[in-house]
Structures are given as C-alpha cells and as structure tokens.
mmCIF file of C-alpha atoms in Angstrom:
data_model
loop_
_atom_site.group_PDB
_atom_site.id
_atom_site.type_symbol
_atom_site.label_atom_id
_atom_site.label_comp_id
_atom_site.label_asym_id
_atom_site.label_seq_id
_atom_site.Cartn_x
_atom_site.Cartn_y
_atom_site.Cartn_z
ATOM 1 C CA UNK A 597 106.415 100.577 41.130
ATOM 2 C CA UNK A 598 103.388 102.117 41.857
ATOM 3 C CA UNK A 599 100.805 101.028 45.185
ATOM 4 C CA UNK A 600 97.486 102.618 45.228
ATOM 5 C CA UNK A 601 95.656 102.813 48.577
ATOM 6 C CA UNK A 602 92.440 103.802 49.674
ATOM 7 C CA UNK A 603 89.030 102.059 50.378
ATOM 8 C CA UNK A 604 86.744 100.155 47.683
ATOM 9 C CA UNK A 605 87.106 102.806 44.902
ATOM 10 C CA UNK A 606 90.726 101.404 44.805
ATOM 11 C CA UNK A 607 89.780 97.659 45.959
ATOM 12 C CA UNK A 608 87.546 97.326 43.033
ATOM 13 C CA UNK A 609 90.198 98.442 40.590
ATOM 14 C CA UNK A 610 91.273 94.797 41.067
ATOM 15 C CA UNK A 611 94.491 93.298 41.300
ATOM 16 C CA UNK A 612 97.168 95.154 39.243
ATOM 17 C CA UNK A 613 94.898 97.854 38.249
ATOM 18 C CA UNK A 614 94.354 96.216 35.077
ATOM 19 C CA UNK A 615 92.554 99.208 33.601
ATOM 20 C CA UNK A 616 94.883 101.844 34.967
ATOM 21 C CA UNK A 617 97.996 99.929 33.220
ATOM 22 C CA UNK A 618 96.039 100.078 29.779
ATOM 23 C CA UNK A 619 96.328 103.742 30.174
ATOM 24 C CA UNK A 620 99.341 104.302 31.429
ATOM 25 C CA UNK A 621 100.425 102.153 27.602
ATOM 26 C CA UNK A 622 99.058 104.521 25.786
ATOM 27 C CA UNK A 623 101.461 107.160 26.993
ATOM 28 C CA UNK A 624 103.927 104.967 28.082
ATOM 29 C CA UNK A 625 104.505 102.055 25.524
ATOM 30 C CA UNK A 626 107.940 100.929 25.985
ATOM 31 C CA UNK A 627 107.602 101.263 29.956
ATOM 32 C CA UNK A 628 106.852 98.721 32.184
ATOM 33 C CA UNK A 629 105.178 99.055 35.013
ATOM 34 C CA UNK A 630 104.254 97.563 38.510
ATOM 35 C CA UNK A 631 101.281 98.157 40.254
ATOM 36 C CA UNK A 632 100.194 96.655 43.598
ATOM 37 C CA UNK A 633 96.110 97.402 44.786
ATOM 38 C CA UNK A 634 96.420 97.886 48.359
ATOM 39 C CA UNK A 635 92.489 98.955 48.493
ATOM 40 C CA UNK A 636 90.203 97.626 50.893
ATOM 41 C CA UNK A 637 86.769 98.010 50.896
ATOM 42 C CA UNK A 638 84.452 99.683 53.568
ATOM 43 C CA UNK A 639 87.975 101.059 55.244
ATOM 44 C CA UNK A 640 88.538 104.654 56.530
ATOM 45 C CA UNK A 641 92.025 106.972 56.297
ATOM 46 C CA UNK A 642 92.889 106.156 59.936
ATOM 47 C CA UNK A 643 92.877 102.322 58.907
ATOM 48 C CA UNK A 644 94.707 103.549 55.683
ATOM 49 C CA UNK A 645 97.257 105.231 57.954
ATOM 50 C CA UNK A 646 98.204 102.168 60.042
ATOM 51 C CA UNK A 647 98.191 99.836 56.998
ATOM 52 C CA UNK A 648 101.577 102.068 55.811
ATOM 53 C CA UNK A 649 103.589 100.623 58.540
ATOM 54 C CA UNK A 650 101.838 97.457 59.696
ATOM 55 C CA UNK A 651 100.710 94.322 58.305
ATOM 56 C CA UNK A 652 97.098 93.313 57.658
ATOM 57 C CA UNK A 653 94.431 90.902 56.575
ATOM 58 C CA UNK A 654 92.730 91.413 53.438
ATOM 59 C CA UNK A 655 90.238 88.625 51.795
ATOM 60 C CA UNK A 656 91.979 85.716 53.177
ATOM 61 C CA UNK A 657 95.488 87.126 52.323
ATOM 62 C CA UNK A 658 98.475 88.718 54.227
ATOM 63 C CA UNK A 659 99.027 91.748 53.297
ATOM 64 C CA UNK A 660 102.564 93.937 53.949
ATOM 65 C CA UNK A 661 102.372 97.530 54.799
ATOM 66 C CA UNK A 662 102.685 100.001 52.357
ATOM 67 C CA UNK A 663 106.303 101.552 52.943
ATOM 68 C CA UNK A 664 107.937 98.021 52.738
ATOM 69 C CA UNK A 665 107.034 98.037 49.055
ATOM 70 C CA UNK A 666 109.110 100.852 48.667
ATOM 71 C CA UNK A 667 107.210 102.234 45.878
ATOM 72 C CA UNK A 668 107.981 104.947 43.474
ATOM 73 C CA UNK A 669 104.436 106.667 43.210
ATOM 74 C CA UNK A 670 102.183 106.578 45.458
ATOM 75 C CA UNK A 671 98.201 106.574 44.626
ATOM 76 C CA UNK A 672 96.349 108.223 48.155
ATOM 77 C CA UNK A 673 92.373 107.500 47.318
ATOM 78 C CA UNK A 674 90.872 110.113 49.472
ATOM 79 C CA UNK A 675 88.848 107.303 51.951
ATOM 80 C CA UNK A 676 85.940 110.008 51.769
ATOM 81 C CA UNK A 677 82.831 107.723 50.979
ATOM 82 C CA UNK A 678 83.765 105.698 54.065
ATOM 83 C CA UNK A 679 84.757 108.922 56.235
ATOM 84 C CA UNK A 680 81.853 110.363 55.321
ATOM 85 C CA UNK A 681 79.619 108.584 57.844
ATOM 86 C CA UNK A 682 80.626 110.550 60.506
ATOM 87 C CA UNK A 683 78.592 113.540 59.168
ATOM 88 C CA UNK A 684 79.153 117.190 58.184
ATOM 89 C CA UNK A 685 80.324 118.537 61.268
ATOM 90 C CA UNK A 686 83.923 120.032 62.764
ATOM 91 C CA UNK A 687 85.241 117.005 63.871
ATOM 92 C CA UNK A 688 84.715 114.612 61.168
ATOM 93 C CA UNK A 689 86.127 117.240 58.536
ATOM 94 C CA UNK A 690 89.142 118.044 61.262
ATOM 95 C CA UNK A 691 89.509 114.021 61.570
ATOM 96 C CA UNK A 692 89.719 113.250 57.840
ATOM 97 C CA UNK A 693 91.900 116.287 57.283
ATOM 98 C CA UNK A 694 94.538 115.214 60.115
ATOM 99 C CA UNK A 695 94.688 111.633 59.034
ATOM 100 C CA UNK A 696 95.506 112.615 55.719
ATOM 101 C CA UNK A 697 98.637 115.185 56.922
ATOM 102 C CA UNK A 698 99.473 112.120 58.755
ATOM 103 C CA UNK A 699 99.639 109.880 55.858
ATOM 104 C CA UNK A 700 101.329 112.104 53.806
ATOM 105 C CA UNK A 701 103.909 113.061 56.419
ATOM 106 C CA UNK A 702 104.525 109.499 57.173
ATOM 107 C CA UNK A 703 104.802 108.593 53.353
ATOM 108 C CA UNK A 704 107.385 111.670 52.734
ATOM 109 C CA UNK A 705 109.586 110.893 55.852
ATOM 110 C CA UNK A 706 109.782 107.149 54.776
ATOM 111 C CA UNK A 707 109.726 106.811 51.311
ATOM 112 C CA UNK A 708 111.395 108.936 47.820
ATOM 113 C CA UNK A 709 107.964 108.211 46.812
ATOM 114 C CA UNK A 710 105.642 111.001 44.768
ATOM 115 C CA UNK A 711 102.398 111.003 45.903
ATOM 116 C CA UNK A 712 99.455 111.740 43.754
ATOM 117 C CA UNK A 713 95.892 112.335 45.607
ATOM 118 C CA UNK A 714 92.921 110.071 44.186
ATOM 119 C CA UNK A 715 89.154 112.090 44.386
ATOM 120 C CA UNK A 716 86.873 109.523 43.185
ATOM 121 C CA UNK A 717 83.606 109.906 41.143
ATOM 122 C CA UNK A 718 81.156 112.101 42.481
ATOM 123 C CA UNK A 719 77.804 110.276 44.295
ATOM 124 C CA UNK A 720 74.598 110.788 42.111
ATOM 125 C CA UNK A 721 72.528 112.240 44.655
ATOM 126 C CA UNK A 722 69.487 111.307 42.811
ATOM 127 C CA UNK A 723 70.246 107.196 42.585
ATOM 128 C CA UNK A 724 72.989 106.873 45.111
ATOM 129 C CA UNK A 725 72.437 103.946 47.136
ATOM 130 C CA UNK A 726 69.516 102.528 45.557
ATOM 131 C CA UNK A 727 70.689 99.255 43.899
ATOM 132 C CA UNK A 728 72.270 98.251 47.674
ATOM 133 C CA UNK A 729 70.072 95.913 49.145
ATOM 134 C CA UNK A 730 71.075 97.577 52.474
ATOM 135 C CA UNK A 731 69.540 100.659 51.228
ATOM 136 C CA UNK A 732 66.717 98.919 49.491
ATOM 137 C CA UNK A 733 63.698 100.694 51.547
ATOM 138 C CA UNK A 734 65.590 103.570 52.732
ATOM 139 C CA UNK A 735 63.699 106.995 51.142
ATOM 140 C CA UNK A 736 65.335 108.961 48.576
ATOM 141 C CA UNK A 737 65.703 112.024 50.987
ATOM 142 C CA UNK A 738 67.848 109.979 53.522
ATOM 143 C CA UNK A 739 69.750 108.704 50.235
ATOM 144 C CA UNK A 740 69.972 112.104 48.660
ATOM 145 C CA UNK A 741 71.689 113.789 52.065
ATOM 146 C CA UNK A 742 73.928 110.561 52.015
ATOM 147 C CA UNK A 743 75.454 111.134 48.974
ATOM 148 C CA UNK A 744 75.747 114.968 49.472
ATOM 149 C CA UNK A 745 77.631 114.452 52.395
ATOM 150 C CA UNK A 746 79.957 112.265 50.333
ATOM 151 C CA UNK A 747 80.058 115.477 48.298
ATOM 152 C CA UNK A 748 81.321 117.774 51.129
ATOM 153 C CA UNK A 749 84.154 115.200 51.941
ATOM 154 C CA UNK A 750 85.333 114.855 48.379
ATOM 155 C CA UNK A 751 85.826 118.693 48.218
ATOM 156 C CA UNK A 752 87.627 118.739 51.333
ATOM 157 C CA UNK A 753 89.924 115.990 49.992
ATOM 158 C CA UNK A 754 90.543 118.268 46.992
ATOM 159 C CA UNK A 755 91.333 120.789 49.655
ATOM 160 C CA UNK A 756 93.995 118.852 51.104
ATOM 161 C CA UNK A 757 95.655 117.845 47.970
ATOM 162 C CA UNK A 758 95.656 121.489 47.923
ATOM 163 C CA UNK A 759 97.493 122.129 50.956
ATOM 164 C CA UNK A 760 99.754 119.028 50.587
ATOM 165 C CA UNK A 761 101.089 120.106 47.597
ATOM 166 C CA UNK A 762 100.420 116.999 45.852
ATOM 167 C CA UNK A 763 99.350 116.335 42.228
ATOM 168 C CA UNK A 764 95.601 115.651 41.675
ATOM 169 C CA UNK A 765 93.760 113.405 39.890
ATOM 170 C CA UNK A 766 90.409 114.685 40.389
ATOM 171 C CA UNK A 767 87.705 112.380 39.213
ATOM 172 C CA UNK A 768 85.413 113.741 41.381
ATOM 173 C CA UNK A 769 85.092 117.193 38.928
ATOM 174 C CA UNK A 770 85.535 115.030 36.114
ATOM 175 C CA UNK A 771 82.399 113.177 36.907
ATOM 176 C CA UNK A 772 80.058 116.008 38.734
ATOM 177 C CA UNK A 773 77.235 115.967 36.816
ATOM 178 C CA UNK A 774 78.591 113.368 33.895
ATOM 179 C CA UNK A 775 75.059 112.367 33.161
ATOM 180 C CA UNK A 776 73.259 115.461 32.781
ATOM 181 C CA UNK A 777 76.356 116.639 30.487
ATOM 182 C CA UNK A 778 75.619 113.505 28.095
ATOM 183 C CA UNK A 779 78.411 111.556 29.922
ATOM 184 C CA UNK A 780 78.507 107.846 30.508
ATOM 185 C CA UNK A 781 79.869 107.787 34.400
ATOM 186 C CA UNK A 782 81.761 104.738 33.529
ATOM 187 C CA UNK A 783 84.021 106.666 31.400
ATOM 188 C CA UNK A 784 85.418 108.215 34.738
ATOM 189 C CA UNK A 785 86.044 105.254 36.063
ATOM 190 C CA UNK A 786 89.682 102.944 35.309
#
C-alpha cells in the first residue's frame, strides 16, 4: 500500500495514481499494488502535517489521516509551490524545513513505512503563471520572480531529503530546463 501526500502536484495525479501504477507494471508485473492520493490542492506542509493524524475534508469527501492507512511507502510531495508564498527569507525556508522534520519524525515513530521524498517539476520561469486567469494581467517580471522562488524551495526540499535520509525522486532536476534540452515537460510528469 502506498499513500502519496502533498499539495496539487499529487491531487492532480488523480485517484489511484493511475499513471504512477502503469509504471510501477512495467517493473513490477506480477505485483499488485494499492495506492491512495491523499493530495490536496493549494495546501501547505503544516496542513500536510496535521492531515497524518487527523481527519479532513477534501472535495465533498471525508478523508482519514494518513497513519490510519497504515501504509507501506510513503510518497512526501515537497508542498514547495504552495510554501513558497511566504518568500525567500529565513523564516519561510526555517518553516518549510521544520514542518518537514516534523512529518518525517511523526511518519517514522508511527508507521514501518519507507518514505520516499517527491520534488516536483521545476516552474518555467519564462511562462509560469500565464495561462491562470488569476495571473492573467500580472507582468512577466512579477511572474518570473514567482516561479524562481518556487525554485529556491524545491532545492531546499532536495536539501531535506538530504538530511532525512530518505530516497529521492527528484523531478525537479529531471525537468530543469526540459524544454531548452528538446524535452517535452509532460514526460516528467506521471
């Protein structure tokens, strides 16, 4: 049993994580596996935390907290495209980083789960934003430092897989610069 976690990089994976079970096939034929999508969009690692031991409300459904599903892997999304909005500065960084420890510490005390830290797909700085209606009139240079701020948080998540000890899958690198390498982005993305 697998349960990934994190914001709408792991929300949008949809239910099952169709996608990552077609991979995990391909390596794994003969083995079956479970996967619950505990992702909810627009949410930040301190929400993530409390969702491992509480209930919670997620598009019209109830929701049980992580550690009751008493799953085998666990996949931590690193919540940095959310976190990110509280800016490049000491205490965001320290914030992000301490939730993190938390969740992991919480996780290992509670669980015989393995946990394996999620770094999404790097932000094109050059066309992040732009097809969000929200962002519709915002200027390219506001967009531009948005999405390089995203950038700072996803290399402090790779950090702290560092420091946790825990396995990486590291889309992030994967995907830095996909398009100027002749990479479709979406091939980053499952």
């Amino acid at each position: 049993r697998i349960v990934a976690t994190g914001d709408s990089m792991t929300d949008t994976a949809g239910e099952g994580c169709p996608a990552l079970v077609d991979e995990l096939k391909k390596t794994w034929p003969d083995r079956e596996f479970e996967i619950i999508n505990q992702g909810v969009g627009g949410t930040r690692v301190g929400y993530g935390l409390w969702r491992l031991t509480n209930e919670y409300k997620f598009s019209d459904q109830t929701c049980p907290p992580l550690l009751s599903l008493d799953p085998d892997i666990v996949l931590l999304e690193s919540f940095a495209y959310n976190n990110a909005s509280d800016g490049v500065n000491d205490a965001g960084l320290k914030h992000f980083r301490d939730m993190h420890h938390q969740m992991v510490e919480t996780i290992r005390e509670k669980t015989k789960a393995e946990i394996v830290f999620v770094v999404t797909i790097a932000p094109d700085p050059d066309h992040f934003l732009e097809a969000v209606p929200n962002f519709v009139n915002t200027p390219l240079t506001i967009r531009r430092k948005m999405a390089e701020d995203r950038m700072v948080y996803l290399e402090e998540a790779i950090k702290i897989a560092g420091e946790l000890a825990l396995p990486l899958a590291n889309v992030y690198e994967a995907s830095l610069n996909a398009a100027e390498n002749g990479v479709p982005l979406a091939t980053n993305i499952s």
